[in-house]
Coordinates of C-alpha atoms and ligand atoms in Angstrom, one line a residue:
M1 CA -14.8 -14.0 -11.6
V2 CA -14.5 -10.3 -12.6
A3 CA -14.8 -7.2 -10.5
A4 CA -18.2 -5.4 -10.8
V5 CA -18.7 -1.8 -11.6
P6 CA -20.4 -0.4 -8.4
T7 CA -23.9 0.2 -10.0
P8 CA -26.9 0.4 -7.7
Q9 CA -27.6 -3.2 -8.7
A10 CA -24.1 -4.4 -7.8
L11 CA -24.4 -2.6 -4.4
A12 CA -27.8 -4.3 -3.8
Q13 CA -26.2 -7.6 -4.6
A14 CA -23.4 -6.9 -2.2
V15 CA -25.9 -6.1 0.6
E16 CA -27.7 -9.3 -0.1
L17 CA -24.4 -11.3 0.1
L18 CA -23.5 -9.5 3.4
Q19 CA -27.0 -10.4 4.8
A20 CA -26.5 -14.0 3.8
G21 CA -23.2 -14.2 5.7
E22 CA -21.0 -14.1 2.6
V23 CA -18.0 -11.9 2.0
V24 CA -17.5 -9.1 -0.6
G25 CA -14.5 -7.3 -1.9
M26 CA -14.8 -3.7 -0.9
P27 CA -12.7 -0.8 -2.1
T28 CA -11.5 1.7 0.5
E29 CA -9.3 4.7 0.2
T30 CA -6.4 2.7 1.8
V31 CA -6.5 -0.8 0.4
Y32 CA -9.3 -3.2 -0.7
G33 CA -11.0 -5.0 2.2
L34 CA -12.6 -8.5 2.4
A35 CA -15.9 -7.5 4.0
G36 CA -18.4 -9.5 6.0
N37 CA -21.2 -8.7 8.4
A38 CA -19.5 -7.6 11.7
A39 CA -22.5 -8.8 13.7
S40 CA -22.2 -12.3 12.4
P41 CA -19.4 -14.5 13.9
A42 CA -20.0 -17.0 11.1
A43 CA -19.3 -14.3 8.5
V44 CA -16.2 -13.2 10.3
A45 CA -15.0 -16.9 10.5
R46 CA -15.5 -17.1 6.7
I47 CA -13.1 -14.1 6.3
F48 CA -10.5 -15.7 8.5
A49 CA -10.8 -19.0 6.6
L50 CA -10.4 -17.3 3.2
K51 CA -7.4 -15.3 4.3
G52 CA -5.8 -18.2 6.1
R53 CA -5.4 -15.8 9.1
P54 CA -4.8 -17.1 12.6
L55 CA -8.0 -16.7 14.7
N56 CA -6.4 -14.6 17.5
H57 CA -5.7 -11.7 15.1
P58 CA -8.4 -9.0 15.5
V59 CA -10.2 -7.4 12.5
I60 CA -11.3 -3.8 12.1
V61 CA -15.0 -3.0 12.1
H62 CA -16.0 -0.5 9.4
V63 CA -18.9 1.8 9.9
A64 CA -20.6 4.7 8.0
D65 CA -20.3 7.3 10.8
A66 CA -19.5 8.2 14.4
E67 CA -23.0 7.3 15.5
A68 CA -22.7 3.8 14.2
A69 CA -19.2 3.5 15.8
A70 CA -20.7 4.3 19.2
R71 CA -22.6 0.9 19.3
W72 CA -19.3 -1.0 19.2
V73 CA -17.5 0.7 22.1
Q74 CA -17.9 0.7 25.9
E75 CA -18.0 4.5 25.8
V76 CA -17.4 7.3 23.3
T77 CA -14.6 9.1 25.1
P78 CA -13.6 12.8 24.5
R79 CA -10.4 11.6 22.7
M80 CA -12.5 9.3 20.4
Q81 CA -15.0 12.1 19.8
K82 CA -12.3 14.6 18.8
L83 CA -10.5 12.2 16.4
M84 CA -13.7 11.0 14.7
A85 CA -14.8 14.6 14.1
R86 CA -11.5 15.6 12.6
F87 CA -10.4 12.5 10.7
W88 CA -13.5 10.5 9.8
P89 CA -14.3 9.5 7.2
G90 CA -10.7 8.7 6.5
P91 CA -7.7 6.4 7.0
L92 CA -7.7 6.3 10.8
T93 CA -8.5 3.2 12.9
L94 CA -9.2 3.7 16.6
I95 CA -8.7 0.9 19.2
M96 CA -11.3 1.3 22.0
P97 CA -12.5 -0.9 24.9
R98 CA -15.3 -2.9 23.2
A99 CA -19.0 -3.0 24.0
A100 CA -20.2 -6.1 25.7
Q101 CA -21.9 -7.6 22.6
V102 CA -18.8 -7.4 20.3
S103 CA -17.9 -11.0 19.4
D104 CA -14.5 -12.6 20.1
A105 CA -14.5 -13.5 16.4
I106 CA -13.9 -9.7 15.8
T107 CA -11.5 -8.9 18.6
G108 CA -9.5 -12.1 18.6
G109 CA -10.5 -12.5 22.3
Q110 CA -9.1 -9.1 23.3
A111 CA -11.0 -6.5 25.3
T112 CA -10.8 -3.9 22.6
V113 CA -12.2 -3.3 19.2
G114 CA -10.8 -1.5 16.2
L115 CA -13.1 1.0 14.4
R116 CA -12.8 2.9 11.2
C117 CA -15.0 4.9 8.9
P118 CA -13.6 4.7 5.3
S119 CA -13.9 7.7 3.0
H120 CA -14.2 5.8 -0.3
P121 CA -17.6 6.6 -1.7
V122 CA -18.3 3.0 -2.7
A123 CA -17.4 1.8 0.8
L124 CA -19.7 4.5 2.4
S125 CA -22.5 3.6 0.0
L126 CA -22.2 -0.1 0.8
L127 CA -22.2 0.6 4.6
R128 CA -25.2 2.9 4.3
A129 CA -27.2 0.5 2.1
F130 CA -26.4 -2.4 4.5
A131 CA -27.8 -0.3 7.4
Q132 CA -30.8 0.8 5.5
A133 CA -31.6 -2.8 4.5
G134 CA -31.9 -3.6 8.2
G135 CA -28.4 -5.2 8.5
S136 CA -25.9 -4.3 11.2
G137 CA -24.5 -1.6 8.9
A138 CA -21.0 -2.6 10.1
V139 CA -18.5 -4.8 8.2
A140 CA -15.4 -6.5 9.5
A141 CA -12.8 -6.0 6.8
P142 CA -9.2 -7.0 6.8
S143 CA -7.1 -6.3 3.7
A144 CA -8.2 -8.6 0.9
N145 CA -5.1 -10.6 0.6
R146 CA -4.0 -14.0 1.9
F147 CA -2.3 -13.8 5.3
G148 CA 1.2 -12.2 5.2
R149 CA 1.0 -11.4 1.4
V150 CA 1.0 -8.1 -0.4
S151 CA -2.2 -5.9 0.2
P152 CA -4.5 -5.2 -2.8
T153 CA -5.0 -1.7 -4.1
R154 CA -6.9 -2.6 -7.3
A155 CA -10.0 -4.7 -7.7
S156 CA -8.0 -7.0 -10.0
H157 CA -5.6 -7.7 -7.2
V158 CA -8.5 -9.1 -5.1
V159 CA -9.6 -11.3 -8.0
D160 CA -6.1 -12.5 -8.5
E161 CA -5.9 -13.3 -4.8
F162 CA -9.2 -15.2 -4.3
G163 CA -10.6 -16.0 -7.7
S164 CA -14.1 -17.4 -7.5
A165 CA -13.9 -18.0 -3.7
V166 CA -15.1 -14.4 -3.3
P167 CA -18.5 -14.0 -5.1
L168 CA -18.3 -10.3 -5.7
V169 CA -15.6 -7.6 -5.8
L170 CA -16.9 -4.0 -6.1
D171 CA -14.5 -2.1 -8.4
G172 CA -13.7 1.2 -6.9
G173 CA -10.6 1.9 -9.0
S174 CA -7.1 2.4 -7.6
C175 CA -6.9 3.2 -3.9
E176 CA -6.0 6.8 -3.3
V177 CA -3.9 6.3 -0.2
G178 CA -2.4 2.9 -1.0
I179 CA -1.2 1.8 2.4
E180 CA -3.4 0.7 5.3
S181 CA -4.9 3.1 7.9
T182 CA -3.0 4.6 10.7
I183 CA -4.0 2.7 13.9
L184 CA -4.2 4.6 17.2
D185 CA -4.8 2.7 20.5
L186 CA -7.1 4.8 22.8
S187 CA -7.5 1.9 25.3
R188 CA -4.6 2.8 27.4
D189 CA -3.6 5.8 29.6
A190 CA -2.0 7.6 26.7
P191 CA -2.8 7.4 23.0
V192 CA -0.3 4.9 21.3
L193 CA 0.4 4.7 17.6
L194 CA 0.2 1.0 16.6
R195 CA 0.6 1.3 12.8
P196 CA 1.9 4.3 10.9
G197 CA -0.2 5.4 7.9
A198 CA -1.2 8.5 6.0
I199 CA -2.4 10.3 9.1
L200 CA 0.7 11.3 11.0
P201 CA 1.3 11.2 14.7
D202 CA 1.8 15.0 14.7
D203 CA -1.7 15.5 13.1
L204 CA -3.2 13.2 15.8
A205 CA -1.3 15.0 18.6
A206 CA -2.4 18.4 17.3
C207 CA -6.0 17.3 17.3
L208 CA -5.9 15.8 20.8
G209 CA -3.7 18.5 22.3
E210 CA -1.5 15.8 23.8
E211 CA 1.4 13.6 22.9
V212 CA 1.0 10.4 20.9
L213 CA 3.3 7.6 22.0
D214 CA 5.4 5.5 19.8
P215 CA 5.0 1.8 20.6
A216 CA 8.8 1.5 21.2
R217 CA 8.2 3.8 24.2
V218 CA 5.3 2.1 25.8
V219 CA 5.9 1.2 29.4
V220 CA 6.4 -2.4 30.1
G221 CA 3.7 -4.0 32.3
Q222 CA 0.7 -3.3 30.0
P223 CA 0.3 -6.2 27.6
A224 CA 0.9 -5.2 24.0
P225 CA -2.1 -5.8 21.8
R226 CA -1.7 -8.2 18.9
V227 CA -1.4 -6.4 15.6
S228 CA -0.7 -8.7 12.6
G229 CA 0.8 -5.7 10.8
A230 CA 3.3 -5.7 13.7
L231 CA 4.7 -9.1 12.8
A232 CA 8.2 -8.7 11.4
A233 CA 7.2 -10.5 8.2
H234 CA 4.2 -9.2 6.3
Y235 CA 3.1 -7.5 3.1
A236 CA 5.5 -9.9 1.4
P237 CA 6.2 -10.9 -2.2
R238 CA 7.4 -14.4 -3.1
T239 CA 10.5 -13.0 -4.9
P240 CA 13.3 -12.2 -2.4
L241 CA 13.2 -8.4 -1.9
Q242 CA 16.1 -6.3 -0.8
L243 CA 16.2 -2.7 0.3
V244 CA 19.4 -1.0 -0.8
P245 CA 20.8 2.4 0.1
A246 CA 21.0 4.7 -2.9
A247 CA 24.8 4.8 -2.7
E248 CA 25.1 1.0 -3.0
L249 CA 22.5 0.3 -5.6
A250 CA 24.7 0.6 -8.6
S251 CA 27.3 -1.8 -7.3
V252 CA 24.7 -4.4 -6.0
L253 CA 23.2 -4.3 -9.5
E254 CA 26.5 -4.7 -11.2
Q255 CA 27.3 -7.7 -9.0
A256 CA 24.0 -9.3 -9.8
R257 CA 24.6 -8.7 -13.5
A258 CA 28.1 -10.3 -13.3
Q259 CA 26.4 -13.4 -11.8
G260 CA 23.9 -13.5 -14.6
E261 CA 21.0 -12.9 -12.2
R262 CA 17.7 -11.6 -13.4
V263 CA 16.8 -8.6 -11.3
A264 CA 13.9 -6.1 -10.9
V265 CA 14.6 -2.6 -9.7
W266 CA 12.4 0.1 -8.2
A267 CA 14.4 3.4 -8.0
P268 CA 13.9 7.0 -8.8
A269 CA 14.0 7.8 -12.5
Q270 CA 17.1 9.9 -12.3
A271 CA 19.2 7.2 -10.5
N272 CA 22.0 6.4 -12.8
L273 CA 22.2 2.6 -12.7
P274 CA 23.4 -0.4 -14.8
A275 CA 20.7 -2.0 -16.8
A276 CA 18.3 -4.4 -15.1
A277 CA 15.9 -6.9 -16.5
V278 CA 13.0 -4.9 -15.2
R279 CA 13.1 -1.3 -14.0
R280 CA 10.3 0.8 -12.6
D281 CA 10.5 4.5 -11.6
A282 CA 9.9 5.3 -8.0
P283 CA 7.9 8.5 -7.2
E284 CA 9.7 11.2 -5.2
D285 CA 6.6 12.2 -3.4
A286 CA 5.6 10.1 -0.4
A287 CA 1.9 10.1 -1.1
E288 CA 2.4 9.1 -4.7
Y289 CA 4.9 6.4 -3.6
A290 CA 2.4 4.9 -1.1
R291 CA -0.3 4.9 -3.8
E292 CA 1.9 2.8 -6.2
L293 CA 3.7 0.7 -3.5
Y294 CA 1.6 -2.5 -3.5
A295 CA 0.7 -2.5 -7.2
T296 CA 4.4 -2.2 -7.9
L297 CA 5.4 -5.0 -5.5
R298 CA 2.8 -7.2 -7.1
E299 CA 4.0 -6.4 -10.6
L300 CA 7.6 -6.9 -9.8
D301 CA 6.8 -10.2 -8.1
T302 CA 5.3 -11.6 -11.3
A303 CA 8.3 -10.5 -13.4
Q304 CA 10.1 -13.8 -13.0
C305 CA 13.1 -12.3 -11.4
Q306 CA 15.4 -13.8 -8.9
R307 CA 15.5 -10.7 -6.8
I308 CA 13.7 -7.4 -6.4
L309 CA 15.9 -4.5 -5.4
I310 CA 14.3 -1.3 -4.1
Q311 CA 16.2 1.8 -3.4
E312 CA 15.7 2.9 0.2
P313 CA 13.2 5.8 0.1
P314 CA 14.0 9.1 1.8
Q315 CA 13.8 9.5 5.6
G316 CA 11.3 11.9 7.2
V317 CA 8.0 11.4 9.0
A318 CA 5.9 11.4 5.8
W319 CA 7.8 8.2 4.7
H320 CA 7.4 6.2 8.0
G321 CA 4.4 4.2 6.8
I322 CA 6.3 3.3 3.6
H323 CA 9.5 2.3 5.5
D324 CA 7.3 0.2 7.8
R325 CA 5.7 -1.7 5.0
L326 CA 8.8 -2.1 2.9
G327 CA 10.8 -3.4 5.9
R328 CA 8.3 -6.1 6.6
A329 CA 7.9 -7.0 3.0
A330 CA 11.7 -7.5 2.8
V331 CA 11.8 -9.7 5.9
G332 CA 8.8 -11.8 4.8
S333 CA 9.8 -12.1 1.1
G334 CA 11.0 -15.2 -0.7
P335 CA 9.4 -18.5 -1.7
A336 CA 9.0 -19.8 1.9
A337 CA 7.2 -16.6 3.0
L338 CA 4.1 -16.8 5.2
S339 CA 2.1 -18.4 2.4
Ligands
TXA401 O1 -6.7 0.5 6.0 C1 -7.1 -0.5 6.6 O2 -7.1 -0.5 7.9 C2 -7.6 -1.7 5.9 C3 -8.8 -1.4 5.1 C4 -9.4 -2.6 4.4 O3 -9.7 -0.7 6.0 N1 -7.7 -2.8 6.7 C5 -6.7 -3.5 7.3 O4 -7.1 -4.6 8.0 O5 -5.5 -3.1 7.2 P1 -6.0 -5.7 8.4 O6 -6.9 -6.8 9.1 O7 -5.2 -6.2 7.3 O8 -5.2 -5.0 9.5 C6 -5.9 -4.6 10.7 C7 -4.9 -4.4 11.8 C8 -4.3 -5.7 12.2 O9 -2.9 -5.5 12.3 C9 -5.0 -6.0 13.5 O10 -4.2 -6.7 14.4 C10 -5.3 -4.6 14.0 O11 -5.6 -3.9 12.9 N2 -6.4 -4.5 15.0 C11 -7.7 -4.7 14.7 N3 -8.4 -4.7 15.9 C12 -7.5 -4.5 16.9 C13 -7.6 -4.4 18.3 N4 -8.7 -4.5 18.9 N5 -6.5 -4.2 19.0 C14 -5.3 -4.1 18.3 N6 -5.1 -4.2 17.0 C15 -6.2 -4.4 16.3
MG402 MG1 -3.5 -6.7 6.2

């Protein structure tokens, strides 16, 4: 299977597949999604089966606009209203108490539903065309990778991951953001950040005019929702991956070389390091780094190395989403990783 250029014909075919309960590879500005009709529990079950994802993990419902989102929630609250107006379409997922008709297949049996309006023009065209064709206009779409593995940011990654098991992947180019959406839980007393992403807690707090809590600070007593991105091991390559502080990288590499190990390195271009079998330059800008992150992990994972060494990126709030993904990738990496 090859990815399709998103012509009107390809979009029409994607809509037909969605209506038939099939799944489609959909580009978004964050990562590619594996999309199925959110109103069809059978289609959602197909997504879970393809991904090999445990059934109690909820999936995000993608909609074309705020009006479509309203059908999936108990009530559009003032907080939800403000955030949709400011950040949609865009990389922000909102967790809300769900409307009565939302299936357990979507929510993993939880009382909440995750909603997002992606800004990628191909995703928006697909959602609109699906609504116009009389479909639900909403697609459930987890990242288009097998459970626990590295997320896809190119159409070719989705093809590599699923081959002919996914009948159509719309090619929307390289994802502009590169890491998954920021997830904000609005189902509790206070807004809680569940997954860091390109939209930062300060941006959310400024829009809401109130504090956004870090999960580490959530009061015990309220059950924590299940977020698969919150598993310690996730986003992981099969080659063991190690994050190394800048000051130690040269000596770690030297040791590896002394042992005859074949090593891949991702570090800033100016880092003065001993030679490695494979070396890629790490961007110094956080947005650029995020954009290249998953493609680089995938590339280094196929370089037949015994280890991937990544220089720890800078600190600072703009890097939180990147540290989050890299940390989990390191924990989950290796041949026995969640495959
Ligand atoms: O950027 C993104 O969000 C991408 C693109 C495709 O839109 N999607 C994505 O989906 O990252 P996925 O399934 O790989 O991750 C969705 C995360 C999971 O960690 C899931 O547990 C959480 O969202 N989630 C979904 N619904 C939830 C809910 N009702 N309560 C808590 N967490 C929820
Ligand atoms: Mg994912």
